[in-house]
CSV table of C-alpha atoms in Angstrom, one decimal:
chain,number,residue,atom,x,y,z
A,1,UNK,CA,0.0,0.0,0.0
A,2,UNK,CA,3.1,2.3,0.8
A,3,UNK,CA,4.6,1.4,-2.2
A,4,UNK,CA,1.5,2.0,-4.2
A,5,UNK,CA,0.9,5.8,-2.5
A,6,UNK,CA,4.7,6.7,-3.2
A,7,UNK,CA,4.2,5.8,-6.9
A,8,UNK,CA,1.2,8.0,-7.3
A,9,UNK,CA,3.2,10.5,-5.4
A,10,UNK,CA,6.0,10.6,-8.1
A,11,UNK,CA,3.0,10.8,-11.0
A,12,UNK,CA,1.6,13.4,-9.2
A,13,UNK,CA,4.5,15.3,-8.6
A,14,UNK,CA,5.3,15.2,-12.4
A,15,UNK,CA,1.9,15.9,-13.6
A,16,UNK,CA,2.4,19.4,-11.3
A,17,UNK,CA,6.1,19.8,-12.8
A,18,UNK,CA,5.0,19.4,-16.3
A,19,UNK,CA,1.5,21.1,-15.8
A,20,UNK,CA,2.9,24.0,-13.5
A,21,UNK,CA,4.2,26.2,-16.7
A,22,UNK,CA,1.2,26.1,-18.5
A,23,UNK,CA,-1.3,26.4,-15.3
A,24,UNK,CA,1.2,30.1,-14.6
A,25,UNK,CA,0.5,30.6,-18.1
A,26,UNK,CA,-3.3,30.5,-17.8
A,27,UNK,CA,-3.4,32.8,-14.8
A,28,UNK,CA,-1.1,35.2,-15.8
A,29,UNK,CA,-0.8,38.1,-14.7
A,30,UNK,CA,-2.9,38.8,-11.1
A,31,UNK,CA,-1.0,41.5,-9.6
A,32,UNK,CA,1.5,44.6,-11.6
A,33,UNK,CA,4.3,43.6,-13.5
A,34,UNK,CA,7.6,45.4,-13.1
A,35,UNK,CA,9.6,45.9,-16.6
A,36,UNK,CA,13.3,47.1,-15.9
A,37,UNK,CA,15.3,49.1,-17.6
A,38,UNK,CA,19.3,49.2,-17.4
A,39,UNK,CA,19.0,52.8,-18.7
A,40,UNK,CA,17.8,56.6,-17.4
A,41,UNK,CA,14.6,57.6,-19.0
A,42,UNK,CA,14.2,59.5,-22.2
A,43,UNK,CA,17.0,56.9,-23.9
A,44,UNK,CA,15.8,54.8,-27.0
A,45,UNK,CA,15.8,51.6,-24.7
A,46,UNK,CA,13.3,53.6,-22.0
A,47,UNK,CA,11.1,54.7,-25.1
A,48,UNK,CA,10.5,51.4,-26.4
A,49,UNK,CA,10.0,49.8,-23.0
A,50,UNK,CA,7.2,52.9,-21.5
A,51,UNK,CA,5.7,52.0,-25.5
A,52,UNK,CA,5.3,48.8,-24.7
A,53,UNK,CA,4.3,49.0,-21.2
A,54,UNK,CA,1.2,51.5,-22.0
A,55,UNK,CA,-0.2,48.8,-24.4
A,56,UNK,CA,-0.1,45.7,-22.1
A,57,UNK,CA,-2.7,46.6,-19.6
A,58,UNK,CA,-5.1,46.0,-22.2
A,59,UNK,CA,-4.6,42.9,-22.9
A,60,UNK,CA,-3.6,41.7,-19.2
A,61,UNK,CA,-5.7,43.7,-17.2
A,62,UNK,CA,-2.6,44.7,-14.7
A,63,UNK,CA,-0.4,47.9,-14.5
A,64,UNK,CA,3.4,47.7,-16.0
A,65,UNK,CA,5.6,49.3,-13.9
A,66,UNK,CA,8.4,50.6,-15.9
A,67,UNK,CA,11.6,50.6,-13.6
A,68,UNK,CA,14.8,52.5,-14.4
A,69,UNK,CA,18.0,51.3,-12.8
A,70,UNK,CA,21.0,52.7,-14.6
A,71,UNK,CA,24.2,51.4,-13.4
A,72,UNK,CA,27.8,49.6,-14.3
A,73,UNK,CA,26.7,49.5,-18.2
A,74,UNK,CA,23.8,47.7,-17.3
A,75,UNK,CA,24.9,45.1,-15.2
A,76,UNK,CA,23.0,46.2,-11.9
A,77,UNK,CA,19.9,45.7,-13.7
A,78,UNK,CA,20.9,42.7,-15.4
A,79,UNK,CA,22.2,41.2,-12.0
A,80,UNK,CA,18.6,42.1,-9.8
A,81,UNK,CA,16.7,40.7,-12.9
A,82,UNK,CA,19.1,37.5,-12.7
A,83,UNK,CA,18.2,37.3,-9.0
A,84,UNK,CA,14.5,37.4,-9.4
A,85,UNK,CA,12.1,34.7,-9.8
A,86,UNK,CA,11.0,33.0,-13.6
A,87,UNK,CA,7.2,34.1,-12.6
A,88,UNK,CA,6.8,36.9,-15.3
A,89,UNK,CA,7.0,39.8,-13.1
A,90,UNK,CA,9.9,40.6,-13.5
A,91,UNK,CA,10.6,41.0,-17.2
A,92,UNK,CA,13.9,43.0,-18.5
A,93,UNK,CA,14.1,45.4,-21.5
A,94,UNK,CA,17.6,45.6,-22.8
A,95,UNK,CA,20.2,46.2,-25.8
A,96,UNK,CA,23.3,45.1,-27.1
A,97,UNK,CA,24.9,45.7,-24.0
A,98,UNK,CA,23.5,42.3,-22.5
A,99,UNK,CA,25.8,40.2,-24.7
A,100,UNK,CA,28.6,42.1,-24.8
A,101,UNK,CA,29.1,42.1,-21.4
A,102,UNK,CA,29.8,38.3,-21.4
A,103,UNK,CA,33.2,38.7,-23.0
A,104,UNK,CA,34.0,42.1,-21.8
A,105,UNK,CA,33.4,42.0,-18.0
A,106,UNK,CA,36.0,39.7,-15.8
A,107,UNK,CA,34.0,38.7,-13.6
A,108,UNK,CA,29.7,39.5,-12.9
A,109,UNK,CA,27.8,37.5,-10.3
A,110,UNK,CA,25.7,36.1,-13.0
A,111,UNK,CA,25.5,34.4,-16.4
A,112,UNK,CA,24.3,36.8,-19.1
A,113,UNK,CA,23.5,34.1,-21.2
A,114,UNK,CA,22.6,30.9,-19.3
A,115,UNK,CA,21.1,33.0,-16.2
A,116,UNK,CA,18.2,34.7,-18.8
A,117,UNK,CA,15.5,33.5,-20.9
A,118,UNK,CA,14.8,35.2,-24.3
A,119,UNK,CA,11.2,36.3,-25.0
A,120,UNK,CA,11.4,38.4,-28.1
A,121,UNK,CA,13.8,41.0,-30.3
A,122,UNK,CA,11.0,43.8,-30.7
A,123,UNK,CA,13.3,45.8,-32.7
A,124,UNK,CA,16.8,47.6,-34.1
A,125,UNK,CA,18.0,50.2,-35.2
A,126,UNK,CA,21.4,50.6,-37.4
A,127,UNK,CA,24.7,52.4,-36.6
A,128,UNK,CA,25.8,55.0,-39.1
A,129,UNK,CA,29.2,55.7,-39.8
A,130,UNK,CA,29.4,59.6,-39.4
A,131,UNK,CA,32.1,62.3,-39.7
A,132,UNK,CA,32.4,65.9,-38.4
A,133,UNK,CA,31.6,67.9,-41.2
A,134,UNK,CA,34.7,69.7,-41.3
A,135,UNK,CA,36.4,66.5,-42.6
A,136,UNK,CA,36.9,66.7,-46.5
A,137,UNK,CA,36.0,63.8,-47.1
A,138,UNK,CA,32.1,62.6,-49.3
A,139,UNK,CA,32.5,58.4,-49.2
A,140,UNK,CA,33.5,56.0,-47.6
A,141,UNK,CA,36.3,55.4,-49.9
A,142,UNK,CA,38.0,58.8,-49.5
A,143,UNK,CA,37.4,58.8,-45.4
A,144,UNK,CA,39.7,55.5,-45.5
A,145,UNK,CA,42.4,57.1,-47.7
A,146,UNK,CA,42.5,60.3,-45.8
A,147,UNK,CA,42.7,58.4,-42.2
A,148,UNK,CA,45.5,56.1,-44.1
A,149,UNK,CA,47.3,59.5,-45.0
A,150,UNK,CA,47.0,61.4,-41.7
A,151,UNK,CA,50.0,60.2,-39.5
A,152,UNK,CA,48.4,60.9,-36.3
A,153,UNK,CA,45.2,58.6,-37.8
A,154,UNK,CA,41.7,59.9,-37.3
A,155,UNK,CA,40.2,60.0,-33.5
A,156,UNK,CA,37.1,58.0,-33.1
A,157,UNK,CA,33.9,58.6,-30.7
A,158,UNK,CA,32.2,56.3,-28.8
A,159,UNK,CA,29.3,56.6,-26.4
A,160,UNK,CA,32.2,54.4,-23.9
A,161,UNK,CA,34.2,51.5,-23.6
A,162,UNK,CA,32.8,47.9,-24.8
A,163,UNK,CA,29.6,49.8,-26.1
A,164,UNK,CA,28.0,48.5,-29.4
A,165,UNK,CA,29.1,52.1,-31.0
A,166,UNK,CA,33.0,50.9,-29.8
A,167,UNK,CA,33.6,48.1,-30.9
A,168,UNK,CA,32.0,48.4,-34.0
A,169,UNK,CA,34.4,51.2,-34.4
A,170,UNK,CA,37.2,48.2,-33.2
A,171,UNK,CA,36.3,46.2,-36.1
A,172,UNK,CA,36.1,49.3,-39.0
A,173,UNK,CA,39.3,49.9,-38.2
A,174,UNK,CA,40.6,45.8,-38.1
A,175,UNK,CA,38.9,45.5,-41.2
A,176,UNK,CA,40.4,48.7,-42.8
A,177,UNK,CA,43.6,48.6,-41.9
A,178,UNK,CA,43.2,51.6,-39.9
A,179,UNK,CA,45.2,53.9,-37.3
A,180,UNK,CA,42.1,55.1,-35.5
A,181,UNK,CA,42.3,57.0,-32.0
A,182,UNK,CA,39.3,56.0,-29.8
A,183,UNK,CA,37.9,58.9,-27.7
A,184,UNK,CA,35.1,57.6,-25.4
A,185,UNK,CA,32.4,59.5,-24.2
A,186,UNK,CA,29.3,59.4,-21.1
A,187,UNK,CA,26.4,59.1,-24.0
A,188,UNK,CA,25.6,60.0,-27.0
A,189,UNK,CA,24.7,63.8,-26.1
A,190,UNK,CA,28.5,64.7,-25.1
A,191,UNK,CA,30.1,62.7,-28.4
A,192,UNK,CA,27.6,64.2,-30.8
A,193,UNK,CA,28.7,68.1,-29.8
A,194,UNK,CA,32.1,67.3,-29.9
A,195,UNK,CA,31.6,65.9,-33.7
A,196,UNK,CA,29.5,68.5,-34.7
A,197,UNK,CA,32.1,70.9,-33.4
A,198,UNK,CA,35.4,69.3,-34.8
A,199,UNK,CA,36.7,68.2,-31.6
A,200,UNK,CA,36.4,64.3,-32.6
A,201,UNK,CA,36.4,63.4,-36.3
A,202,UNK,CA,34.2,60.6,-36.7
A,203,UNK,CA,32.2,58.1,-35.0
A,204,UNK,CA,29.1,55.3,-35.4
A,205,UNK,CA,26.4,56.3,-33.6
A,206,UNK,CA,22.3,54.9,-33.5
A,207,UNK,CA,20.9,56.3,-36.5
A,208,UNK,CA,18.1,57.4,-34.3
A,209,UNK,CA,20.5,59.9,-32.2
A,210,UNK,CA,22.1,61.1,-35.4
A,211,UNK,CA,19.2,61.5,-37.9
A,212,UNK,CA,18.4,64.8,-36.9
A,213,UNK,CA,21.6,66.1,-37.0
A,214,UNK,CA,22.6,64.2,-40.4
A,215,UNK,CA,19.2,65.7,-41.7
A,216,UNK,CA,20.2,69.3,-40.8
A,217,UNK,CA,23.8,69.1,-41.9
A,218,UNK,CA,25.6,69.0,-38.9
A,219,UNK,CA,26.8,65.4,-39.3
A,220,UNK,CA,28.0,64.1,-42.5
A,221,UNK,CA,26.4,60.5,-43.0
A,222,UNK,CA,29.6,58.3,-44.8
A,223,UNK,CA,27.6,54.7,-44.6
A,224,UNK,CA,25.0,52.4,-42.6
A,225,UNK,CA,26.0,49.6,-40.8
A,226,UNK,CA,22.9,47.8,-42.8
A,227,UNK,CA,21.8,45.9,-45.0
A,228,UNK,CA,19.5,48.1,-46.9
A,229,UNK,CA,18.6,51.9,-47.2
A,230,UNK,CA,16.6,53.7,-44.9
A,231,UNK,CA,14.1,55.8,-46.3
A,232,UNK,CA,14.6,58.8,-43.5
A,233,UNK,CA,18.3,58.9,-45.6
A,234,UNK,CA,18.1,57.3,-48.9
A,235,UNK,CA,20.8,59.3,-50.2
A,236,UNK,CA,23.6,57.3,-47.7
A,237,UNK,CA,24.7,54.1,-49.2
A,238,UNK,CA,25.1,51.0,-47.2
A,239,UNK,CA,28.7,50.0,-46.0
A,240,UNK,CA,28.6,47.0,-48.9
A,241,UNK,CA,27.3,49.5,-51.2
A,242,UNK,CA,30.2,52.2,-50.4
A,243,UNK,CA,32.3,48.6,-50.9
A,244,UNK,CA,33.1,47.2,-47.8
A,245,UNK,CA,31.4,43.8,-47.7
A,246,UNK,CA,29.6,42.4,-44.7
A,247,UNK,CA,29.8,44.7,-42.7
A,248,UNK,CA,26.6,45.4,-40.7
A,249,UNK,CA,26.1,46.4,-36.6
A,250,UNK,CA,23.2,47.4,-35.0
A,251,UNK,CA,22.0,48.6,-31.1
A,252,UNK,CA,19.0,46.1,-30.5
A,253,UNK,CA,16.3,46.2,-27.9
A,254,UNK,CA,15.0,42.9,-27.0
A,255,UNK,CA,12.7,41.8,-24.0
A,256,UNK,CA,14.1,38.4,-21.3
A,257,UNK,CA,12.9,37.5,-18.2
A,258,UNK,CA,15.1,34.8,-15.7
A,259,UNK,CA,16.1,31.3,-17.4
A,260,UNK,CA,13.7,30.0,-14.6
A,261,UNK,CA,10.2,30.8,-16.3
A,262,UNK,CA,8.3,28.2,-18.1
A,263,UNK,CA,8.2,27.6,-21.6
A,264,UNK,CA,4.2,28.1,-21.6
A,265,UNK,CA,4.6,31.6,-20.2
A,266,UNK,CA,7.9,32.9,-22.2
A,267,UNK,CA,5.5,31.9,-25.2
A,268,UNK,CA,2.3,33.9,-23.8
A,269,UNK,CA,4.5,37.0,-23.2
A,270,UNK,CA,5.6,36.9,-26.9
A,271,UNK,CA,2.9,36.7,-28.3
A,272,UNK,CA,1.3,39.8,-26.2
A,273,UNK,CA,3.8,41.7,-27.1
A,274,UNK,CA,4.3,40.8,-30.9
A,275,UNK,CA,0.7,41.7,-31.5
A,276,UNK,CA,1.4,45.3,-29.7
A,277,UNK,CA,5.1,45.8,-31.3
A,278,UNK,CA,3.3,44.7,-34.9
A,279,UNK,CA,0.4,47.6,-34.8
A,280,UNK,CA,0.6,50.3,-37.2
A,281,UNK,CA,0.8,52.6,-34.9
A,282,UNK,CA,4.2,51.2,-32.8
A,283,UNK,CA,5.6,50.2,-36.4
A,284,UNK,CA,5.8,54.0,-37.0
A,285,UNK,CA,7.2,55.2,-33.7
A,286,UNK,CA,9.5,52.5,-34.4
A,287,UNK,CA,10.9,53.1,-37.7
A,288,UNK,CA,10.7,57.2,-37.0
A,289,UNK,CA,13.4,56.3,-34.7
A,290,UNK,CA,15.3,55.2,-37.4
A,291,UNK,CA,14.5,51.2,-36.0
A,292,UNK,CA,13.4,48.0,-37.7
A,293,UNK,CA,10.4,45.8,-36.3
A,294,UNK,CA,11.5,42.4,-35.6
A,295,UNK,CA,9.3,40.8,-33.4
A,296,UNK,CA,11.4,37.0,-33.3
A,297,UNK,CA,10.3,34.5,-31.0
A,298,UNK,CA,11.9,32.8,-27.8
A,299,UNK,CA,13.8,30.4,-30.1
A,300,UNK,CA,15.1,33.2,-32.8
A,301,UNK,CA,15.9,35.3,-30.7
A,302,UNK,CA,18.0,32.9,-28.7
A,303,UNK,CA,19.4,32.1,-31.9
A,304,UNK,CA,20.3,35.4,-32.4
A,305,UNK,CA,21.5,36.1,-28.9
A,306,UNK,CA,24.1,33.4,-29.8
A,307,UNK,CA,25.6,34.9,-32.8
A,308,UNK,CA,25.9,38.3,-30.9
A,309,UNK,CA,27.7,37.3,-28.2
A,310,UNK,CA,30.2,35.6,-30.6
A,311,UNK,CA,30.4,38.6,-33.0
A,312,UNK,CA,30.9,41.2,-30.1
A,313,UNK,CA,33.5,38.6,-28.2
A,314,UNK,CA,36.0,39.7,-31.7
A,315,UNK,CA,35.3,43.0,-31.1
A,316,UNK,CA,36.0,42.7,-27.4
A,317,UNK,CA,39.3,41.1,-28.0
A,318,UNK,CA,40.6,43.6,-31.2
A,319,UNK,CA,39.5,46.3,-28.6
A,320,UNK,CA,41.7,44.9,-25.8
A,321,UNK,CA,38.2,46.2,-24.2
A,322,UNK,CA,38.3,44.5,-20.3
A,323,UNK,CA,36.4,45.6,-17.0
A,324,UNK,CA,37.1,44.1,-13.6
């Protein structure tokens, strides 16, 4: 009789293991979710998230809470989020940043890939490679010979060490054959006056950050990181178009929660969120930032996540990029 009531235990048990995902799934959510943000507000990331966030009540009848917690290029965010449990309310909003920090930080007390679970890539937007306008150069072709003929090389702009905008930087010059001077900067507001002004020469930055300035003539737009045109700037060519062949970097903005949540319920909160990132109306706010709608599932956008991680690792390494 024992033996028979510890057998039905073990079924049991299993039936609640293997049921448990999908019986979260069904309930979800009861209470306020919490969506955190590794950045200040008013940022590209913080836009997208607040975007997102005003649309889900509607479909799960509960507040989300957008928190900001800027910090350590994203790695006190990353680290709470890491901490907290797989039960959907706690759900992180983040860029690039997230898996470049696995090959550029010594040591973090967690796993940026194993430790989070991949929901959805709601979106990117392209770097451009820009140059103060005071540099005589039109193309992309002329920019490389005129760095190649300047014995000092040209000084390059970042928005900081190990960011997406750096290393991309890394790898134009690796692939050029460049002397390039890297001058980092807190942000893009700081680098962008000091390219319009002359005091840095050129830099990639977000397309959304330098569109306006691109638009007015205050930058001069050389190439996108990208594999087509964007309408906003048909005029700049693509970096294989102004001949330099795969070549293509992006900042990304893409929504994980801990590696603990079900299956059942990483698939529920995709699909809410596709349907809300796939309106008309968020495909415009989107793309007048200069972004692309992407909108991968769980399983792309782990896929993805993969191949990032990899790709920034070079750059890491050509940078001789390293935080404790």
């Amino acid at each position: 009789m024992k033996k028979r009531n510890c057998i039905a235990g073990v079924f049991i048990a299993m039936g609640l293991a293997l049921g448990g995902g999908a019986a979260l799934a069904a309930g979800y959510p009861d209470k306020p979710v919490t969506l955190v943000v590794p950045y200040p507000p008013g940022g590209a990331t913080d836009v997208i998230a607040r975007l997102i966030a005003e649309k889900l009540p509607a479909a799960w009848g509960q507040q989300v809470i957008v928190n900001n917690r800027p910090g350590a290029g994203t790695t006190v965010a990353a680290e709470a989020v890491a901490r907290s449990p797989g039960d959907g309310y706690t759900l992180y909003m983040t860029t690039a940043a997230h898996t470049i920090s696995a090959s550029l930080y010594k040591k973090l007390n967690y796993d940026p890939l194993k430790d989070f679970a991949p929901l959805t890539l709601t979106s990117t937007i392209p770097l451009v490679l820009v140059t103060a306008p005071s540099l005589p150069v039109k193309n992309l072709d002329e920019l490389i010979a005129y760095a190649k003929a300047s014995p000092q090389g040209l000084s390059m702009a970042s928005t900081g060490n190990g960011t997406p905008q750096h290393l991309t930087g890394e790898l134009f010059k690796a692939k050029a054959g460049l002397n390039l001077v890297h001058v980092p900067y807190r942000g893009d507001a700081p680098m962008l006056t000091d390219l319009i002004g002359g005091q840095v020469q050129m830099a990639f930055v977000t397309l959304s950050a330098a569109l306006p300035h691109i638009q007015s003539g205050k930058l001069k737009a050389i190439a996108l990181a990208h594999p087509r045109r964007v309408e906003a700037i048909a005029q700049v060519p693509t970096m294989a178009e102004a001949g330099m062949k795969q070549f293509e970097a992006a900042t990304w903005f893409g929504l994980f929660a801990p590696s603990s949540m079900p299956a059942d319920l990483r698939e529920k909160i995709y699909t809410d969120v596709a349907k809300i990132v796939a309106t008309p109306e968020m495909t415009k706010k989107l793309q007048d930032m200069g972004g692309d709608v992407n909108n991968s599932s769980p399983q792309q956008f782990q896929a993805f996540i993969n191949d990032e991680a990899q790709r920034w690792a070079e750059g890491v390494k050509l940078s001789g990029a390293q935080i404790d």
